[in-house]
PDB file of C-alpha atoms in Angstrom:
ATOM      1  CA  MET A  53     -74.228 -59.323 -29.122  1.00 53.00           C
ATOM      2  CA  VAL A  54     -76.658 -60.600 -26.608  1.00 46.00           C
ATOM      3  CA  THR A  55     -73.995 -61.472 -24.292  1.00 52.00           C
ATOM      4  CA  ARG A  56     -72.438 -57.927 -24.527  1.00 52.00           C
ATOM      5  CA  ALA A  57     -75.517 -56.372 -23.892  1.00 50.00           C
ATOM      6  CA  ILE A  58     -75.965 -58.518 -20.750  1.00 50.00           C
ATOM      7  CA  SER A  59     -72.671 -57.747 -19.242  1.00 55.00           C
ATOM      8  CA  ARG A  60     -73.356 -54.139 -20.047  1.00 58.00           C
ATOM      9  CA  SER A  61     -76.560 -54.238 -17.959  1.00 60.00           C
ATOM     10  CA  LYS A  62     -74.869 -55.725 -15.136  1.00 58.00           C
ATOM     11  CA  ILE A  63     -72.199 -53.366 -14.814  1.00 64.00           C
ATOM     12  CA  LEU A  64     -74.866 -50.291 -15.107  1.00 61.00           C
ATOM     13  CA  THR A  65     -77.042 -52.000 -12.291  1.00 65.00           C
ATOM     14  CA  LEU A  66     -73.850 -52.430  -9.976  1.00 62.00           C
ATOM     15  CA  VAL A  67     -72.703 -48.816 -10.635  1.00 59.00           C
ATOM     16  CA  SER A  68     -76.287 -47.702  -9.688  1.00 66.00           C
ATOM     17  CA  ILE A  69     -76.399 -49.765  -6.374  1.00 65.00           C
ATOM     18  CA  LEU A  70     -72.932 -48.277  -5.383  1.00 61.00           C
ATOM     19  CA  VAL A  71     -73.887 -44.752  -5.981  1.00 59.00           C
ATOM     20  CA  GLN A  72     -77.018 -45.145  -3.914  1.00 65.00           C
ATOM     21  CA  ASN A  73     -75.243 -46.477  -1.110  1.00 62.00           C
ATOM     22  CA  LEU A  74     -72.684 -43.513  -1.271  1.00 57.00           C
ATOM     23  CA  MET A  75     -75.640 -41.111  -1.165  1.00 60.00           C
ATOM     24  CA  LYS A  76     -77.145 -42.790   2.046  1.00 57.00           C
ATOM     25  CA  LYS A  77     -73.950 -43.029   4.010  1.00 53.00           C
ATOM     26  CA  PRO A  78     -70.886 -40.571   4.235  1.00 53.00           C
ATOM     27  CA  ILE A  79     -67.791 -41.812   2.649  1.00 49.00           C
ATOM     28  CA  THR A  80     -66.082 -41.911   6.060  1.00 50.00           C
ATOM     29  CA  HIS A  81     -68.591 -44.606   7.312  1.00 46.00           C
ATOM     30  CA  SER A  82     -68.235 -46.509   4.162  1.00 45.00           C
ATOM     31  CA  LEU A  83     -67.168 -49.959   3.888  1.00 44.00           C
ATOM     32  CA  LEU A  84     -65.032 -49.058   0.980  1.00 45.00           C
ATOM     33  CA  GLN A  85     -62.667 -47.032   3.155  1.00 48.00           C
ATOM     34  CA  LEU A  86     -59.760 -45.817   1.133  1.00 46.00           C
ATOM     35  CA  LYS A  87     -57.192 -45.274   3.941  1.00 48.00           C
ATOM     36  CA  PRO A  88     -57.052 -47.346   7.156  1.00 48.00           C
ATOM     37  CA  GLN A  89     -56.724 -45.550  10.264  1.00 52.00           C
ATOM     38  CA  ALA A  90     -53.183 -45.336  11.386  1.00 47.00           C
ATOM     39  CA  SER A  91     -52.158 -47.163  14.360  1.00 48.00           C
ATOM     40  CA  PRO A  92     -50.043 -45.136  17.181  1.00 47.00           C
ATOM     41  CA  LEU A  93     -46.914 -47.055  16.294  1.00 45.00           C
ATOM     42  CA  HIS A  94     -47.241 -46.304  12.520  1.00 47.00           C
ATOM     43  CA  LEU A  95     -44.321 -44.197  11.262  1.00 44.00           C
ATOM     44  CA  ASP A  96     -44.954 -41.890   7.886  1.00 48.00           C
ATOM     45  CA  LEU A  97     -41.784 -42.263   5.853  1.00 44.00           C
ATOM     46  CA  TYR A  98     -42.717 -39.120   3.959  1.00 42.00           C
ATOM     47  CA  LYS A  99     -42.397 -36.752   6.713  1.00 47.00           C
ATOM     48  CA  PRO A 100     -38.984 -35.550   8.546  1.00 45.00           C
ATOM     49  CA  TYR A 101     -38.289 -36.915  11.873  1.00 42.00           C
ATOM     50  CA  CYS A 102     -35.810 -35.607  14.546  1.00 45.00           C
ATOM     51  CA  GLY A 103     -34.810 -32.694  12.163  1.00 45.00           C
ATOM     52  CA  PHE A 104     -33.610 -34.934   9.295  1.00 41.00           C
ATOM     53  CA  ARG A 105     -34.939 -35.143   5.637  1.00 43.00           C
ATOM     54  CA  HIS A 106     -35.400 -38.149   3.780  1.00 43.00           C
ATOM     55  CA  TYR A 107     -34.406 -36.260   0.526  1.00 41.00           C
ATOM     56  CA  HIS A 108     -32.081 -33.818  -0.852  1.00 40.00           C
ATOM     57  CA  ASP A 109     -33.581 -30.517  -0.861  1.00 41.00           C
ATOM     58  CA  GLY A 110     -30.996 -29.109  -3.367  1.00 41.00           C
ATOM     59  CA  ARG A 111     -28.621 -27.044  -1.301  1.00 40.00           C
ATOM     60  CA  PRO A 112     -24.939 -27.668  -1.445  1.00 41.00           C
ATOM     61  CA  ARG A 113     -23.474 -29.715   1.642  1.00 42.00           C
ATOM     62  CA  GLY A 114     -20.408 -29.677   3.642  1.00 41.00           C
ATOM     63  CA  PRO A 115     -17.584 -27.106   3.743  1.00 40.00           C
ATOM     64  CA  LEU A 116     -18.099 -25.768   0.341  1.00 34.00           C
ATOM     65  CA  TRP A 117     -21.297 -24.387   1.632  1.00 34.00           C
ATOM     66  CA  ARG A 118     -19.896 -22.973   4.706  1.00 39.00           C
ATOM     67  CA  GLY A 119     -17.143 -21.243   2.930  1.00 43.00           C
ATOM     68  CA  LYS A 120     -19.265 -19.522   0.462  1.00 46.00           C
ATOM     69  CA  LYS A 121     -21.403 -18.097   3.361  1.00 49.00           C
ATOM     70  CA  LEU A 122     -18.260 -16.393   4.712  1.00 66.00           C
ATOM     71  CA  ILE A 123     -17.671 -14.636   1.592  1.00 79.00           C
ATOM     72  CA  GLY A 124     -19.893 -11.708   1.020  1.00 84.00           C
ATOM     73  CA  LYS A 125     -21.548 -11.242  -2.602  1.00 89.00           C
ATOM     74  CA  GLU A 126     -19.487  -8.025  -3.114  1.00 90.00           C
ATOM     75  CA  ALA A 127     -16.529  -9.829  -2.114  1.00 91.00           C
ATOM     76  CA  LEU A 128     -16.967 -12.732  -4.760  1.00 92.00           C
ATOM     77  CA  PHE A 129     -17.785  -9.883  -7.417  1.00 93.00           C
ATOM     78  CA  VAL A 130     -14.348  -8.455  -6.719  1.00 93.00           C
ATOM     79  CA  ILE A 131     -12.732 -11.737  -6.662  1.00 94.00           C
ATOM     80  CA  LEU A 132     -14.099 -12.640 -10.168  1.00 93.00           C
ATOM     81  CA  GLY A 133     -13.329  -9.078 -11.440  1.00 93.00           C
ATOM     82  CA  LEU A 134      -9.899  -9.159 -10.412  1.00 95.00           C
ATOM     83  CA  LYS A 135      -8.922 -12.759 -12.159  1.00 94.00           C
ATOM     84  CA  ARG A 136     -10.866 -11.587 -15.245  1.00 93.00           C
ATOM     85  CA  PHE A 137      -8.799  -8.262 -15.626  1.00 93.00           C
ATOM     86  CA  LYS A 138      -5.298  -9.589 -14.198  1.00 92.00           C
ATOM     87  CA  ASP A 139      -3.835  -9.804 -17.725  1.00 91.00           C
ATOM     88  CA  ASP A 140      -4.880  -6.245 -18.576  1.00 92.00           C
ATOM     89  CA  GLU A 141      -3.248  -3.755 -16.206  1.00 91.00           C
ATOM     90  CA  GLU A 142      -5.294  -0.802 -17.397  1.00 93.00           C
ATOM     91  CA  ARG A 143      -8.490  -2.242 -16.823  1.00 94.00           C
ATOM     92  CA  LEU A 144      -7.460  -3.996 -13.674  1.00 93.00           C
ATOM     93  CA  GLN A 145      -6.326  -0.556 -12.001  1.00 93.00           C
ATOM     94  CA  LYS A 146      -9.510   1.032 -12.901  1.00 94.00           C
ATOM     95  CA  PHE A 147     -11.698  -1.840 -11.582  1.00 94.00           C
ATOM     96  CA  ILE A 148      -9.485  -1.791  -8.421  1.00 93.00           C
ATOM     97  CA  LYS A 149     -10.305   2.166  -8.096  1.00 92.00           C
ATOM     98  CA  THR A 150     -13.918   1.319  -8.667  1.00 93.00           C
ATOM     99  CA  HIS A 151     -14.597  -1.609  -6.603  1.00 92.00           C
ATOM    100  CA  VAL A 152     -11.770  -2.803  -4.431  1.00 92.00           C
ATOM    101  CA  ILE A 153     -11.163   0.213  -2.574  1.00 91.00           C
ATOM    102  CA  ARG A 154     -14.693   0.737  -1.530  1.00 90.00           C
ATOM    103  CA  LEU A 155     -14.808  -2.517   0.274  1.00 91.00           C
ATOM    104  CA  LEU A 156     -15.198  -3.077   3.984  1.00 90.00           C
ATOM    105  CA  LYS A 157     -12.620  -4.445   6.022  1.00 91.00           C
ATOM    106  CA  MET A 158     -13.935  -7.826   6.300  1.00 91.00           C
ATOM    107  CA  ASP A 159     -14.730  -8.392   2.814  1.00 92.00           C
ATOM    108  CA  MET A 160     -11.062  -7.002   1.754  1.00 92.00           C
ATOM    109  CA  VAL A 161      -9.557  -9.393   3.826  1.00 91.00           C
ATOM    110  CA  ALA A 162     -11.742 -11.840   2.591  1.00 92.00           C
ATOM    111  CA  VAL A 163     -10.938 -11.264  -0.908  1.00 94.00           C
ATOM    112  CA  LEU A 164      -7.112 -11.493  -0.041  1.00 93.00           C
ATOM    113  CA  THR A 165      -7.513 -14.918   1.797  1.00 91.00           C
ATOM    114  CA  GLU A 166      -9.514 -16.266  -1.262  1.00 93.00           C
ATOM    115  CA  LEU A 167      -6.931 -15.093  -3.647  1.00 94.00           C
ATOM    116  CA  GLU A 168      -4.366 -16.882  -1.851  1.00 91.00           C
ATOM    117  CA  ARG A 169      -6.188 -20.102  -1.610  1.00 90.00           C
ATOM    118  CA  GLN A 170      -6.827 -20.178  -5.280  1.00 91.00           C
ATOM    119  CA  GLU A 171      -3.037 -19.166  -5.753  1.00 90.00           C
ATOM    120  CA  GLU A 172      -3.772 -16.048  -7.379  1.00 94.00           C
ATOM    121  CA  THR A 173      -0.476 -14.650  -5.411  1.00 93.00           C
ATOM    122  CA  SER A 174       0.082 -11.483  -7.651  1.00 93.00           C
ATOM    123  CA  LEU A 175      -3.460 -10.312  -7.261  1.00 95.00           C
ATOM    124  CA  ALA A 176      -3.182 -11.275  -3.404  1.00 94.00           C
ATOM    125  CA  VAL A 177      -0.061  -8.768  -3.234  1.00 94.00           C
ATOM    126  CA  LYS A 178      -2.062  -6.113  -5.058  1.00 94.00           C
ATOM    127  CA  VAL A 179      -4.990  -6.357  -2.533  1.00 95.00           C
ATOM    128  CA  PHE A 180      -2.509  -6.369   0.267  1.00 95.00           C
ATOM    129  CA  GLU A 181      -0.955  -3.091  -0.852  1.00 94.00           C
ATOM    130  CA  ILE A 182      -4.351  -1.499  -0.719  1.00 94.00           C
ATOM    131  CA  ILE A 183      -5.026  -2.901   2.849  1.00 94.00           C
ATOM    132  CA  ARG A 184      -1.757  -1.372   4.052  1.00 92.00           C
ATOM    133  CA  LYS A 185      -3.064   2.147   3.032  1.00 92.00           C
ATOM    134  CA  GLN A 186      -6.335   1.657   4.956  1.00 91.00           C
ATOM    135  CA  GLY A 187      -6.722   3.569   8.490  1.00 91.00           C
ATOM    136  CA  TRP A 188      -7.607   0.417  10.030  1.00 91.00           C
ATOM    137  CA  TYR A 189      -4.466  -1.443   8.969  1.00 91.00           C
ATOM    138  CA  LYS A 190      -2.018  -2.710  11.871  1.00 91.00           C
ATOM    139  CA  PRO A 191       0.898  -4.747  10.792  1.00 90.00           C
ATOM    140  CA  ASP A 192       0.299  -8.318  11.338  1.00 90.00           C
ATOM    141  CA  VAL A 193       3.091 -11.066  10.860  1.00 91.00           C
ATOM    142  CA  PHE A 194       0.655 -13.715   9.866  1.00 92.00           C
ATOM    143  CA  ILE A 195      -0.526 -11.977   6.674  1.00 92.00           C
ATOM    144  CA  TYR A 196       2.874 -11.398   5.390  1.00 94.00           C
ATOM    145  CA  LYS A 197       3.741 -15.010   6.311  1.00 93.00           C
ATOM    146  CA  ASP A 198       0.824 -16.500   4.467  1.00 93.00           C
ATOM    147  CA  LEU A 199       1.865 -14.286   1.426  1.00 94.00           C
ATOM    148  CA  ILE A 200       5.445 -15.119   1.519  1.00 95.00           C
ATOM    149  CA  ILE A 201       4.914 -18.883   1.887  1.00 94.00           C
ATOM    150  CA  SER A 202       2.562 -18.754  -0.986  1.00 93.00           C
ATOM    151  CA  LEU A 203       4.767 -16.751  -3.249  1.00 94.00           C
ATOM    152  CA  ALA A 204       7.597 -19.041  -2.349  1.00 93.00           C
ATOM    153  CA  ARG A 205       5.682 -21.948  -3.261  1.00 91.00           C
ATOM    154  CA  CYS A 206       4.750 -20.606  -6.527  1.00 91.00           C
ATOM    155  CA  LYS A 207       8.384 -19.807  -7.091  1.00 91.00           C
ATOM    156  CA  LYS A 208       7.866 -16.054  -7.122  1.00 93.00           C
ATOM    157  CA  MET A 209      10.907 -15.322  -5.055  1.00 94.00           C
ATOM    158  CA  ASP A 210      11.472 -11.623  -6.224  1.00 93.00           C
ATOM    159  CA  GLU A 211       7.916 -10.901  -5.035  1.00 93.00           C
ATOM    160  CA  ALA A 212       8.233 -12.792  -2.055  1.00 94.00           C
ATOM    161  CA  MET A 213      11.459 -10.885  -0.842  1.00 94.00           C
ATOM    162  CA  ARG A 214       9.957  -7.617  -1.613  1.00 94.00           C
ATOM    163  CA  LEU A 215       7.267  -8.465   0.854  1.00 94.00           C
ATOM    164  CA  TRP A 216      10.222  -9.786   3.173  1.00 94.00           C
ATOM    165  CA  GLU A 217      11.758  -6.589   3.198  1.00 93.00           C
ATOM    166  CA  SER A 218       8.541  -4.603   3.851  1.00 93.00           C
ATOM    167  CA  MET A 219       8.063  -6.871   6.849  1.00 93.00           C
ATOM    168  CA  ARG A 220      11.267  -6.197   8.399  1.00 90.00           C
ATOM    169  CA  LYS A 221      10.587  -2.454   7.879  1.00 91.00           C
ATOM    170  CA  GLU A 222       7.588  -2.866  10.140  1.00 92.00           C
ATOM    171  CA  GLU A 223       9.684  -4.716  12.628  1.00 89.00           C
ATOM    172  CA  LEU A 224       8.153  -7.969  12.261  1.00 90.00           C
ATOM    173  CA  PHE A 225       9.770 -11.201  12.448  1.00 88.00           C
ATOM    174  CA  PRO A 226       9.375 -14.466  10.136  1.00 90.00           C
ATOM    175  CA  ASP A 227       8.847 -17.690  12.208  1.00 89.00           C
ATOM    176  CA  ASP A 228      10.330 -21.079  11.579  1.00 88.00           C
ATOM    177  CA  GLN A 229       7.852 -21.985   8.912  1.00 91.00           C
ATOM    178  CA  THR A 230       8.381 -18.781   6.774  1.00 93.00           C
ATOM    179  CA  TYR A 231      12.360 -19.335   6.889  1.00 93.00           C
ATOM    180  CA  THR A 232      11.734 -23.024   5.803  1.00 92.00           C
ATOM    181  CA  GLU A 233       9.750 -22.036   3.023  1.00 93.00           C
ATOM    182  CA  VAL A 234      11.842 -19.312   1.792  1.00 95.00           C
ATOM    183  CA  ILE A 235      14.915 -21.339   2.005  1.00 94.00           C
ATOM    184  CA  ARG A 236      13.304 -24.430   0.196  1.00 92.00           C
ATOM    185  CA  GLY A 237      11.971 -21.811  -2.427  1.00 93.00           C
ATOM    186  CA  PHE A 238      15.641 -20.507  -3.184  1.00 94.00           C
ATOM    187  CA  LEU A 239      17.181 -23.816  -3.310  1.00 92.00           C
ATOM    188  CA  ARG A 240      14.373 -25.132  -5.780  1.00 91.00           C
ATOM    189  CA  ASP A 241      15.175 -21.813  -7.701  1.00 90.00           C
ATOM    190  CA  GLY A 242      18.637 -22.640  -7.895  1.00 90.00           C
ATOM    191  CA  SER A 243      19.921 -19.747  -5.776  1.00 92.00           C
ATOM    192  CA  PRO A 244      22.142 -21.507  -2.822  1.00 91.00           C
ATOM    193  CA  ALA A 245      23.577 -17.852  -1.888  1.00 92.00           C
ATOM    194  CA  ASP A 246      20.220 -16.358  -1.646  1.00 93.00           C
ATOM    195  CA  ALA A 247      19.236 -19.353   0.552  1.00 93.00           C
ATOM    196  CA  MET A 248      22.243 -18.848   2.578  1.00 93.00           C
ATOM    197  CA  ASN A 249      21.361 -15.114   3.123  1.00 93.00           C
ATOM    198  CA  ILE A 250      18.086 -16.070   4.685  1.00 93.00           C
ATOM    199  CA  TYR A 251      20.085 -18.624   6.527  1.00 93.00           C
ATOM    200  CA  GLU A 252      22.232 -16.008   8.123  1.00 91.00           C
ATOM    201  CA  ASP A 253      19.201 -13.730   8.962  1.00 90.00           C
ATOM    202  CA  MET A 254      17.648 -17.066  10.786  1.00 91.00           C
ATOM    203  CA  VAL A 255      20.635 -17.504  12.950  1.00 88.00           C
ATOM    204  CA  LYS A 256      20.628 -13.741  13.952  1.00 86.00           C
ATOM    205  CA  SER A 257      16.610 -13.644  14.686  1.00 83.00           C
ATOM    206  CA  PRO A 258      15.868 -13.119  18.354  1.00 80.00           C
ATOM    207  CA  ASP A 259      14.022 -16.484  18.278  1.00 82.00           C
ATOM    208  CA  PRO A 260      15.982 -19.759  18.491  1.00 81.00           C
ATOM    209  CA  PRO A 261      16.464 -21.675  15.171  1.00 84.00           C
ATOM    210  CA  GLU A 262      14.785 -25.050  14.667  1.00 88.00           C
ATOM    211  CA  GLU A 263      15.774 -28.155  13.295  1.00 89.00           C
ATOM    212  CA  LEU A 264      13.864 -28.352  10.033  1.00 90.00           C
ATOM    213  CA  PRO A 265      15.428 -25.302   8.197  1.00 90.00           C
ATOM    214  CA  PHE A 266      18.973 -27.042   8.775  1.00 90.00           C
ATOM    215  CA  ARG A 267      17.737 -30.240   7.326  1.00 89.00           C
ATOM    216  CA  ILE A 268      16.525 -28.506   4.380  1.00 91.00           C
ATOM    217  CA  LEU A 269      19.697 -26.585   3.984  1.00 90.00           C
ATOM    218  CA  LEU A 270      21.898 -29.849   4.492  1.00 89.00           C
ATOM    219  CA  LYS A 271      19.927 -31.673   1.645  1.00 88.00           C
ATOM    220  CA  GLY A 272      19.830 -28.725  -0.826  1.00 89.00           C
ATOM    221  CA  LEU A 273      23.588 -27.821  -0.167  1.00 89.00           C
ATOM    222  CA  LEU A 274      24.789 -31.201  -1.189  1.00 86.00           C
ATOM    223  CA  PRO A 275      26.152 -29.963  -4.731  1.00 86.00           C
ATOM    224  CA  HIS A 276      28.082 -27.091  -2.655  1.00 88.00           C
ATOM    225  CA  PRO A 277      30.166 -28.779  -0.109  1.00 86.00           C
ATOM    226  CA  LEU A 278      31.596 -25.508   1.391  1.00 88.00           C
ATOM    227  CA  LEU A 279      28.341 -24.046   2.073  1.00 89.00           C
ATOM    228  CA  ARG A 280      26.959 -27.264   3.549  1.00 89.00           C
ATOM    229  CA  ASN A 281      30.049 -27.926   6.012  1.00 89.00           C
ATOM    230  CA  ARG A 282      29.267 -24.459   7.300  1.00 90.00           C
ATOM    231  CA  VAL A 283      25.615 -25.274   7.906  1.00 91.00           C
ATOM    232  CA  LYS A 284      26.503 -28.490   9.308  1.00 90.00           C
ATOM    233  CA  LYS A 285      28.921 -27.194  12.030  1.00 90.00           C
ATOM    234  CA  ASP A 286      26.191 -24.810  13.061  1.00 90.00           C
ATOM    235  CA  PHE A 287      23.545 -27.785  13.228  1.00 90.00           C
ATOM    236  CA  GLU A 288      26.203 -29.734  15.379  1.00 89.00           C
ATOM    237  CA  GLU A 289      26.536 -27.063  17.820  1.00 89.00           C
ATOM    238  CA  LEU A 290      22.912 -26.130  18.223  1.00 88.00           C
ATOM    239  CA  PHE A 291      21.684 -29.705  18.120  1.00 88.00           C
ATOM    240  CA  PRO A 292      24.553 -31.940  19.768  1.00 86.00           C
ATOM    241  CA  GLU A 293      22.108 -34.903  20.248  1.00 85.00           C
ATOM    242  CA  LYS A 294      21.012 -34.932  16.554  1.00 83.00           C
ATOM    243  CA  HIS A 295      22.785 -36.385  13.636  1.00 79.00           C
ATOM    244  CA  ALA A 296      23.233 -34.777  10.080  1.00 76.00           C
ATOM    245  CA  TYR A 297      23.386 -37.478   7.171  1.00 71.00           C
ATOM    246  CA  ASP A 298      26.262 -37.618   4.816  1.00 71.00           C
ATOM    247  CA  PRO A 299      25.997 -39.525   1.954  1.00 68.00           C
ATOM    248  CA  PRO A 300      28.536 -41.751   0.281  1.00 58.00           C
ATOM    249  CA  GLU A 301      31.579 -39.963  -0.974  1.00 56.00           C
ATOM    250  CA  GLU A 302      31.412 -41.430  -4.454  1.00 44.00           C
ATOM    251  CA  ILE A 303      27.943 -39.768  -4.875  1.00 51.00           C
ATOM    252  CA  PHE A 304      28.877 -36.026  -4.082  1.00 51.00           C
ATOM    253  CA  GLY A 305      32.565 -36.460  -3.169  1.00 52.00           C
ATOM    254  CA  LYS A 306      34.088 -35.903   0.122  1.00 53.00           C
ATOM    255  CA  PHE A 307      32.882 -33.350   2.759  1.00 46.00           C
TER     256      PHE A 307
END
């Protein structure tokens, strides 16, 4: 008991002395300075330097953030609405009349591009049909190209050919990549006759054909020797310095 009393009295004495010293001198001049003066070379790691932050502020980084900024809120709302009602034709048409038609030009084009990116090709075609009815619309071969290629890659060749006919009515001609993807789509779909029709159109186009569509046809027409020989003959005339590979006869027969 006596020891405890002595210890408490010592603590109280020290505290009283410390309080008296603090009252006599300001805390900035006290010997018990809490934070030393920073030297000129001292760096505060908690402050940003040269515009860089040392922590993540919660904002998305990279292309995702930049891509979202390019699409307005109204366009994003329309994209979500179209995807929501795509299986209900009646509600979809009502949504198109109340929201899609009232979009501005840039928002409408952004909706079309984003639907293509998400492979919502049928919805993209509906939006394109609305765009074609706008006063500011001018025939654009690149819009047709992107849509036709997207449809061909999604194995929707009927829709792709409807757009193909519309493109030709507007006196627009497909490029080499469009021919290639449509020919590949028909061959993948098991329709070599349709692929040959596109081939004939390619040969008659004002731009000279390139090598890639011929290569795809020569490979896809292996089970059809007569059609393949016809394409091979044209290929050798247009590209005499190139070689067309023929597989062994025991695999597909004699060509």
